[in-house]
CSV table of C-alpha atoms and ligand atoms in Angstrom, one decimal:
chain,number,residue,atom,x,y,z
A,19,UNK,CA,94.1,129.3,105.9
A,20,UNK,CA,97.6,129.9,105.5
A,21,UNK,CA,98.9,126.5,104.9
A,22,UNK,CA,99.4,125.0,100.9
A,23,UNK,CA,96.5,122.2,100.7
A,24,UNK,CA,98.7,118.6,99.2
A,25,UNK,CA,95.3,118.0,97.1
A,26,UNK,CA,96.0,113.4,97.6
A,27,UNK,CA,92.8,113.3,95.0
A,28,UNK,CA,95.1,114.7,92.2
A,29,UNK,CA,97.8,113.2,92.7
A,30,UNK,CA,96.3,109.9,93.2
A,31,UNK,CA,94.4,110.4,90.0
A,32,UNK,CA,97.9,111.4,88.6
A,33,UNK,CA,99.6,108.4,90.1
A,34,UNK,CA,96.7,105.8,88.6
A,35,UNK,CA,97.0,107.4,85.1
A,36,UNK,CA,100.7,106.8,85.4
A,37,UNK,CA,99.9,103.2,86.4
A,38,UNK,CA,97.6,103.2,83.3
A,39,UNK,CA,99.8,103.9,81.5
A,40,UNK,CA,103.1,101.4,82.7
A,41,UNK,CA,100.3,98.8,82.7
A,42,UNK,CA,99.8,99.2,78.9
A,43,UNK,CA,103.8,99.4,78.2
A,44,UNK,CA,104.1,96.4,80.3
A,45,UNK,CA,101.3,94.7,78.8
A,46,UNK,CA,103.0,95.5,75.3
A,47,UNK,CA,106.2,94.7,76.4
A,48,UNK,CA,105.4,91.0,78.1
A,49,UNK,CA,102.5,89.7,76.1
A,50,UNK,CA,100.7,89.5,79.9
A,51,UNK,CA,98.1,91.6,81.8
A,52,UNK,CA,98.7,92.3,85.6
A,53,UNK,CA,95.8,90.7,87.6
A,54,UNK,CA,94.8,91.5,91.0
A,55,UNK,CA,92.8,88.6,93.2
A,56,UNK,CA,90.5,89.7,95.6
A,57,UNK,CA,89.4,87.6,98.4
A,58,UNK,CA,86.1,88.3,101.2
A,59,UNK,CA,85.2,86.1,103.4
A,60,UNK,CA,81.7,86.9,104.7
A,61,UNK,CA,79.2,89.9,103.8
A,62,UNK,CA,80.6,92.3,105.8
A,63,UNK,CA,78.9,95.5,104.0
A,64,UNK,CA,81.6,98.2,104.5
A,65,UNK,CA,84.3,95.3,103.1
A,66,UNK,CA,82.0,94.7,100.2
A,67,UNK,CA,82.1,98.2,98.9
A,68,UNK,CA,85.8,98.4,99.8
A,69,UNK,CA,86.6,95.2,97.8
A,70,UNK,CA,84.3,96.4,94.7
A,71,UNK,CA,86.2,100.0,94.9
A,72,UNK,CA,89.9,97.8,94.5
A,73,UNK,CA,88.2,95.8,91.4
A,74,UNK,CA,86.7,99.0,89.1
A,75,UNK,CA,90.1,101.4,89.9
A,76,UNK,CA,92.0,97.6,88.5
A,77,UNK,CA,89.7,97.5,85.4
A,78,UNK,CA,90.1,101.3,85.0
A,79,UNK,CA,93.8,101.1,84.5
A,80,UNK,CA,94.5,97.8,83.1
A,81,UNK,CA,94.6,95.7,85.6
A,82,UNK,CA,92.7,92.3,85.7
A,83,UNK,CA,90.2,91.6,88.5
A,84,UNK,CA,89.5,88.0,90.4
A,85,UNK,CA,87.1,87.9,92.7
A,86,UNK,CA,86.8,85.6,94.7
A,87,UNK,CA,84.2,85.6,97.3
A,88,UNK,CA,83.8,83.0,100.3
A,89,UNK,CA,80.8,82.6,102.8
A,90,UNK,CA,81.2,83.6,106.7
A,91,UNK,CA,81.1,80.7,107.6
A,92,UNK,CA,83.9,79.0,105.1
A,93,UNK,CA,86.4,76.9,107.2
A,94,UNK,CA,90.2,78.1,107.1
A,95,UNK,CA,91.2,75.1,105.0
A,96,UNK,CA,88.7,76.6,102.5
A,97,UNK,CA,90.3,79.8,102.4
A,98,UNK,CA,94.2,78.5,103.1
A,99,UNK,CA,93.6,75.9,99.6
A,100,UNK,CA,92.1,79.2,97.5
A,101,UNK,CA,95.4,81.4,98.4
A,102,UNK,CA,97.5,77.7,97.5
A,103,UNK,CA,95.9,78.2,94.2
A,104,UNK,CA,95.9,82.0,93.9
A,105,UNK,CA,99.9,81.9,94.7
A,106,UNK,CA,100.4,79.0,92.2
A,107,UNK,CA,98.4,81.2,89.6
A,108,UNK,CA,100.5,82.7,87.1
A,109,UNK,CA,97.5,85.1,85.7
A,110,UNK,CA,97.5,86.3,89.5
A,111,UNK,CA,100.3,89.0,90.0
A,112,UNK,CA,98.6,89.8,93.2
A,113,UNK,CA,96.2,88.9,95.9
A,114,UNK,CA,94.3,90.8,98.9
A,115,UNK,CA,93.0,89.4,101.7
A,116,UNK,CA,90.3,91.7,102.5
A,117,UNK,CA,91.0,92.3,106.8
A,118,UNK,CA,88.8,91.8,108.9
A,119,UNK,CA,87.8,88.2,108.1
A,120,UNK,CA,85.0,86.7,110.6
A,121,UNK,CA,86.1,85.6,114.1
A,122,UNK,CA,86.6,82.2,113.8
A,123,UNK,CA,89.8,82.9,111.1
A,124,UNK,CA,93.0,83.6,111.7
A,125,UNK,CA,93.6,87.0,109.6
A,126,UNK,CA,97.7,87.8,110.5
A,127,UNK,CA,97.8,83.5,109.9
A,128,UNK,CA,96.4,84.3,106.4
A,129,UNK,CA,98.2,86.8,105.1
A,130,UNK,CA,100.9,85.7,105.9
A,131,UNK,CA,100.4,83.1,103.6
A,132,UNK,CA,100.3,85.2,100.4
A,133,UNK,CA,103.8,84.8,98.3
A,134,UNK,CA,105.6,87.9,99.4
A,135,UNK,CA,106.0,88.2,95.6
A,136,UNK,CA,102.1,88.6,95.3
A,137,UNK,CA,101.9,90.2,98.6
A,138,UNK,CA,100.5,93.9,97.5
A,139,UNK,CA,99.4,94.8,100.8
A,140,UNK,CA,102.5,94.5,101.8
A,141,UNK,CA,101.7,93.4,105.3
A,142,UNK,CA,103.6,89.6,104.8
A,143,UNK,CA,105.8,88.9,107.9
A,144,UNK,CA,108.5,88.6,105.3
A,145,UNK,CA,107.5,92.1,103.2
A,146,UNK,CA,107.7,94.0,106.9
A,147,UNK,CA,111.2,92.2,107.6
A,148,UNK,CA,112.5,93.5,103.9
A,149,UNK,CA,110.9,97.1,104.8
A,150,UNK,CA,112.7,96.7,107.9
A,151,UNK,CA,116.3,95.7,106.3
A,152,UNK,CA,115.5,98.1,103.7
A,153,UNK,CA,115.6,95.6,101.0
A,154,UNK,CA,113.5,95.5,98.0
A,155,UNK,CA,110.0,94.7,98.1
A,156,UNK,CA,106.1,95.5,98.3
A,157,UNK,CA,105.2,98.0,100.4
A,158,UNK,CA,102.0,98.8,102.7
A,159,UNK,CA,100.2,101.0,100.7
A,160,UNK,CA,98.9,104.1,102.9
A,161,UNK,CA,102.5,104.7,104.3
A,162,UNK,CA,104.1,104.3,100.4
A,163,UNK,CA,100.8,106.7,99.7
A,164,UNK,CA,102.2,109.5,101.8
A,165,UNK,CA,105.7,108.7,100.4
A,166,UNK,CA,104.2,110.4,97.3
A,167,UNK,CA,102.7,112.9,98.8
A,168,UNK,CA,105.4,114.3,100.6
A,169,UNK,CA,107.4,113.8,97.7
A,170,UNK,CA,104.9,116.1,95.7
A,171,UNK,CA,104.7,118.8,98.1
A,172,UNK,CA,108.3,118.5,97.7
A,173,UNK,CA,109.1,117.6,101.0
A,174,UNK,CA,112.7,117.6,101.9
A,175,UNK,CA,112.9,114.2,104.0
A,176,UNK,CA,117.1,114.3,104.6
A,177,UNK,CA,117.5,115.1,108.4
A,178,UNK,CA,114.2,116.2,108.8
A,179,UNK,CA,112.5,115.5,111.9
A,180,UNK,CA,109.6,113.3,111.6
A,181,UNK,CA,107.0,112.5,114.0
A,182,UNK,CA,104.5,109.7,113.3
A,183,UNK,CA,101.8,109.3,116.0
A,184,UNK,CA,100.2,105.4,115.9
A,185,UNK,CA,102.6,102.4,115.9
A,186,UNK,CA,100.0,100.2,114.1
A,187,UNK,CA,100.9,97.1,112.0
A,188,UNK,CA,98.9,98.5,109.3
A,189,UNK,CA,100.3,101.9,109.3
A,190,UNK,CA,102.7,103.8,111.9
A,191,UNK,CA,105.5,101.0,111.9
A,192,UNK,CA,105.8,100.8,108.4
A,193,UNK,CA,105.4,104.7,108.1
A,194,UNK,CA,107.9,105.2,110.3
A,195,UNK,CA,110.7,102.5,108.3
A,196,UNK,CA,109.9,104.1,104.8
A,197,UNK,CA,110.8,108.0,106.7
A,198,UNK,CA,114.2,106.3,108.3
A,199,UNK,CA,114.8,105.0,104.4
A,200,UNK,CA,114.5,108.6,103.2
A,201,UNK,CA,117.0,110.0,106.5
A,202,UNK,CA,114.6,111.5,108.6
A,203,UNK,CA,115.3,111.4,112.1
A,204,UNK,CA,112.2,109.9,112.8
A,205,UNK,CA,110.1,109.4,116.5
A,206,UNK,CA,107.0,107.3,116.6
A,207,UNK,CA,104.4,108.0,119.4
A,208,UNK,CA,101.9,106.1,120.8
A,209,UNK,CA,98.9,106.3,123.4
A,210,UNK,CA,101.7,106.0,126.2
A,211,UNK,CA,104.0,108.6,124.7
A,212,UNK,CA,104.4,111.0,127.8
A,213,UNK,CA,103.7,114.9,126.6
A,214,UNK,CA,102.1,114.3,123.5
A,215,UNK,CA,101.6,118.0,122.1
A,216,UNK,CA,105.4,118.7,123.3
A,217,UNK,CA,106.6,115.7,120.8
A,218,UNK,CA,104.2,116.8,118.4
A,219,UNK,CA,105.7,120.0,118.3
A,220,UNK,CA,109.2,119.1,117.6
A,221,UNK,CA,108.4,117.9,113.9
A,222,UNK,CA,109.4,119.4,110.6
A,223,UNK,CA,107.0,116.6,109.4
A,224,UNK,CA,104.1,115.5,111.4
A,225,UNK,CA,102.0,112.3,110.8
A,226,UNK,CA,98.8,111.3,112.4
A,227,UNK,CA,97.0,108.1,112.1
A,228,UNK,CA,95.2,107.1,115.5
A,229,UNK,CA,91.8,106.9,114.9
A,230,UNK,CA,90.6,109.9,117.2
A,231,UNK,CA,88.4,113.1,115.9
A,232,UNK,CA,90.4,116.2,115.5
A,233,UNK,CA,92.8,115.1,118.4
A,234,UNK,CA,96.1,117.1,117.0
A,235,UNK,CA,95.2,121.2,117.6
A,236,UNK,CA,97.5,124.3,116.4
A,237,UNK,CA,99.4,124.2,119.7
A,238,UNK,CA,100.7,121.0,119.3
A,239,UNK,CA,102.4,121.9,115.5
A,240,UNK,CA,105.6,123.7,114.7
A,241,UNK,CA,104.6,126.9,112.7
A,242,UNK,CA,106.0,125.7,109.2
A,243,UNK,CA,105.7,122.3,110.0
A,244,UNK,CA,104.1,119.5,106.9
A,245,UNK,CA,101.5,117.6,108.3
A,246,UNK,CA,99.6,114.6,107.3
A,247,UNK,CA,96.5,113.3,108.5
A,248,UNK,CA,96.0,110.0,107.7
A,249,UNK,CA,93.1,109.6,110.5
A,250,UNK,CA,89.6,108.4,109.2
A,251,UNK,CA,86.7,109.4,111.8
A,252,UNK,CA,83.2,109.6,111.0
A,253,UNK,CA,80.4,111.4,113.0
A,254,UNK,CA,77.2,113.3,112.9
A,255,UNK,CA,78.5,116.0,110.8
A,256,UNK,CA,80.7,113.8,108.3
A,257,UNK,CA,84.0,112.8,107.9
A,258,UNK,CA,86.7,114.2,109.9
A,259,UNK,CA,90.3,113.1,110.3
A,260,UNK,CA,92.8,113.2,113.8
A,261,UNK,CA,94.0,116.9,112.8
A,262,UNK,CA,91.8,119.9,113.6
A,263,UNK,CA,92.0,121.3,110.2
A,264,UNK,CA,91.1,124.5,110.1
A,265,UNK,CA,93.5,125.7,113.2
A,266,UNK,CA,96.3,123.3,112.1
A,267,UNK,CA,96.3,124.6,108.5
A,268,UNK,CA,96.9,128.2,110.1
A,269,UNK,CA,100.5,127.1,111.6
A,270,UNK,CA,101.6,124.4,109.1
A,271,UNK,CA,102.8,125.0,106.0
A,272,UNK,CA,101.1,122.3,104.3
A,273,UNK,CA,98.5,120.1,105.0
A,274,UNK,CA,96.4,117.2,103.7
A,275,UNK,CA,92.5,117.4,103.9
A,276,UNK,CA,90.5,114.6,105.1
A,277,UNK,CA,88.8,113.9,103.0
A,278,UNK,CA,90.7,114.1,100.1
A,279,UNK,CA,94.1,113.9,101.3
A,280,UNK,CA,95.8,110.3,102.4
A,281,UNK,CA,92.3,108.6,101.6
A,282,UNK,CA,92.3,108.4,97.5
A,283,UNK,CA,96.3,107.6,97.9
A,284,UNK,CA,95.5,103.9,99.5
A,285,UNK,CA,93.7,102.5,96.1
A,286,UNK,CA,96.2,104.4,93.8
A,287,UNK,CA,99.3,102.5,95.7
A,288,UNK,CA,97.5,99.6,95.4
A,289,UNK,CA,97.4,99.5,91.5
A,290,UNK,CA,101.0,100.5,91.4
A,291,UNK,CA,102.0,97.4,93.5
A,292,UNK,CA,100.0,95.4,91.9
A,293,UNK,CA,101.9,96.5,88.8
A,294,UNK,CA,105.6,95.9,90.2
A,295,UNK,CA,104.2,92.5,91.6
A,296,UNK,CA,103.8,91.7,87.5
A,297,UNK,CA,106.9,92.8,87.0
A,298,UNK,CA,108.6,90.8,89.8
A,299,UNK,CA,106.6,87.4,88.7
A,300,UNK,CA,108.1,88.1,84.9
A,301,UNK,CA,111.3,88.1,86.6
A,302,UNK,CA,111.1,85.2,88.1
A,303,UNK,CA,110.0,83.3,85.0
A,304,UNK,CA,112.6,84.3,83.2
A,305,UNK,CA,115.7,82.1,83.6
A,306,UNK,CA,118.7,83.9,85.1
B,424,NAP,P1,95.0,101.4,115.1
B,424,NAP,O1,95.5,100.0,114.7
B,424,NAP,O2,93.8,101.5,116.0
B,424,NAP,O3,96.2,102.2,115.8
B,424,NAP,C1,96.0,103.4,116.4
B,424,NAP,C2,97.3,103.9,117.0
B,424,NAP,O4,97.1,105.1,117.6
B,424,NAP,C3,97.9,102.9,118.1
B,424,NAP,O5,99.3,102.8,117.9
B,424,NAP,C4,97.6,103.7,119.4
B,424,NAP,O6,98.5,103.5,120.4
B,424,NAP,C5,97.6,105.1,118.9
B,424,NAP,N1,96.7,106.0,119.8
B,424,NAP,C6,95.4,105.7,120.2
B,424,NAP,N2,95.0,106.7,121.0
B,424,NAP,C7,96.0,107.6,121.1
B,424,NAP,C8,96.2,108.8,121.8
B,424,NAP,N3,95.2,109.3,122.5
B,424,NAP,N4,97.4,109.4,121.8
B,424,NAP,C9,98.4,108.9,121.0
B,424,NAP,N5,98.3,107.7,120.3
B,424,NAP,C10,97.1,107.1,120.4
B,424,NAP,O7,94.7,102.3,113.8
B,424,NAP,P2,95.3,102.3,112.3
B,424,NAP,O8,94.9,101.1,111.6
B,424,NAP,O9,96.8,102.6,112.4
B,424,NAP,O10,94.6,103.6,111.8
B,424,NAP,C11,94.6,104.9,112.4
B,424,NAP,C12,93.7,105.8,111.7
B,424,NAP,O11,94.1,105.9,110.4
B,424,NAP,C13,92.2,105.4,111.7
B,424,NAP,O12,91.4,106.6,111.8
B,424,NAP,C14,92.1,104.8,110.4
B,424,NAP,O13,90.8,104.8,109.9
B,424,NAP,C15,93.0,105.6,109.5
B,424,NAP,N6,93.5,104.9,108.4
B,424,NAP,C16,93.3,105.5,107.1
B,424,NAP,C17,93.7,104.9,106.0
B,424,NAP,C18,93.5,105.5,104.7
B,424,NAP,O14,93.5,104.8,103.7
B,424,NAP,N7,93.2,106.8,104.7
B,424,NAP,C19,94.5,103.7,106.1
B,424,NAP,C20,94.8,103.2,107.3
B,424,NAP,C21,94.3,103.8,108.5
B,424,NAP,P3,98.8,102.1,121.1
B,424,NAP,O15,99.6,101.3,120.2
B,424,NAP,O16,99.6,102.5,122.3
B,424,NAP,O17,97.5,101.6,121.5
């Protein structure tokens, strides 16, 4: 392997013990500990662990956990009137609505009803129109995850050419605004975008994130090139991201693992928003 390996477990371990430790200034500072609500809806196992995950990394650093569970079969008014309260809560600095909820609820409808303030997802209509004016606000965290990364590595963004493959919601969109907010001259592709490997192969920066097992090979990557694998695939011989690793990381000149990589980034982001969500609620307390 040729390429430098961007190690995302350290530096998310870095980035939470910097959280730690703003958490504890902030605490000291306001008289008021950031707290981070939590809301399933059903006992969907995989969202179980993922929610339990978000409350232990909050308690590690400082952050207060609320957890507030719902049965599958809770009616939206149910679930609308317990974000009413979370959002009128002034001991909540920020609340997750763990995706997907059961069929019957309106997941997009619900987040969207989390004060954009609060919002540390960052997946509010209104938080994706500030990314998009590049205003202030709470950003998704994977995308802001690989911010830091490539900011680590050292990455020189400024009129470099990004590629982000996947134009999700979740991810690619949002990916793709915070690289045009650092001037890179950024193209996103999709499952339509004609000659894949040739687009692929134009980046300085290349970012994956669509879902399919080793899809990207070491024809399809600049020799030089930073990539970032932000793909999550499982199979019979364990976890695998959408980059074929150990070809890729002969041509680029740095790489993220999976796992290891984007993965521990997600949780670290989330502590960090949840932290500038306190801060913006003290703002808004205090009288201009
Ligand atoms: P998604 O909503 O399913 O979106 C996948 C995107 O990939 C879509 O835009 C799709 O294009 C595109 N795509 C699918 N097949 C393609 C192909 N053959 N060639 C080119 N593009 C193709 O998925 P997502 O939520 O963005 O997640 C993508 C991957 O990232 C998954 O493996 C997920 O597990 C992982 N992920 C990881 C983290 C983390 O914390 N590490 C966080 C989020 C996501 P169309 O729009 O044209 O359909």
């Amino acid at each position: 392997m040729s390429a430098t390996l961007i190690d995302g477990k350290a530096i998310a371990a870095e980035t939470r013990a910097e959280v730690a430790r703003d958490v504890e200034a902030f605490t000291a500072r306001t008289g008021h500990r950031p707290g981070l609500a939590t809301v399933l809806v059903g006992e969907d196992p995989a969202s179980a662990i993922y929610v339990g995950g978000k409350q232990k990394a909050s308690r590690e650093v400082g952050i207060e956990p609320f957890d507030h569970r719902l049965p599958a079969d809770a009616p939206a008014v149910e679930v609308e009137a317990l974000l009413e309260r979370l959002n009128a809560d002034d001991a909540v600095s920020g609340i997750l609505c763990q995706l997907p909820v059961p069929g019957h609820l309106d997941g997009v409808a619900l987040t969207g009803m989390i004060d954009p303030d609060k919002d540390v997802d960052g997946l509010t209509p209104l938080s994706a129109g500030r990314l998009a004016l590049g205003l202030p606000g709470l950003r998704p965290c994977t995308p802001a995850g690989v911010m830091v990364l490539l900011e680590r590595a050292g990455v020189d963004l400024r009129g470099a050419g990004a590629v982000v493959v996947g134009r999700s919601n979740l991810f690619g969109k949002p990916m793709a605004q915070l690289l045009l907010g650092a001037d890179a001259t950024v193209t996103t592709a999709h499952s339509r975008t004609r000659d894949l490997p040739g687009v692929c192969r134009t980046a300085d920066v290349l970012i994956v994130a669509v879902g399919r097992d080793r899809m990207v090979k070491a024809d399809w990557v600049k020799p030089g090139a930073v990539v970032i694998d932000v793909g999550m695939n499982r199979s019979e011989d364990g976890l695998h991201g959408d980059v074929a690793f150990d070809e890729v990381s002969e041509v680029a000149s740095a790489i993220t693992p999976v796992p290891g990589g984007v993965g521990p980034m997600t949780i670290a982001m989330l502590l960090r928003n949840t932290l500038a969500a306190a801060e913006l609620q003290i703002a808004r307390r205090v009288p201009a």
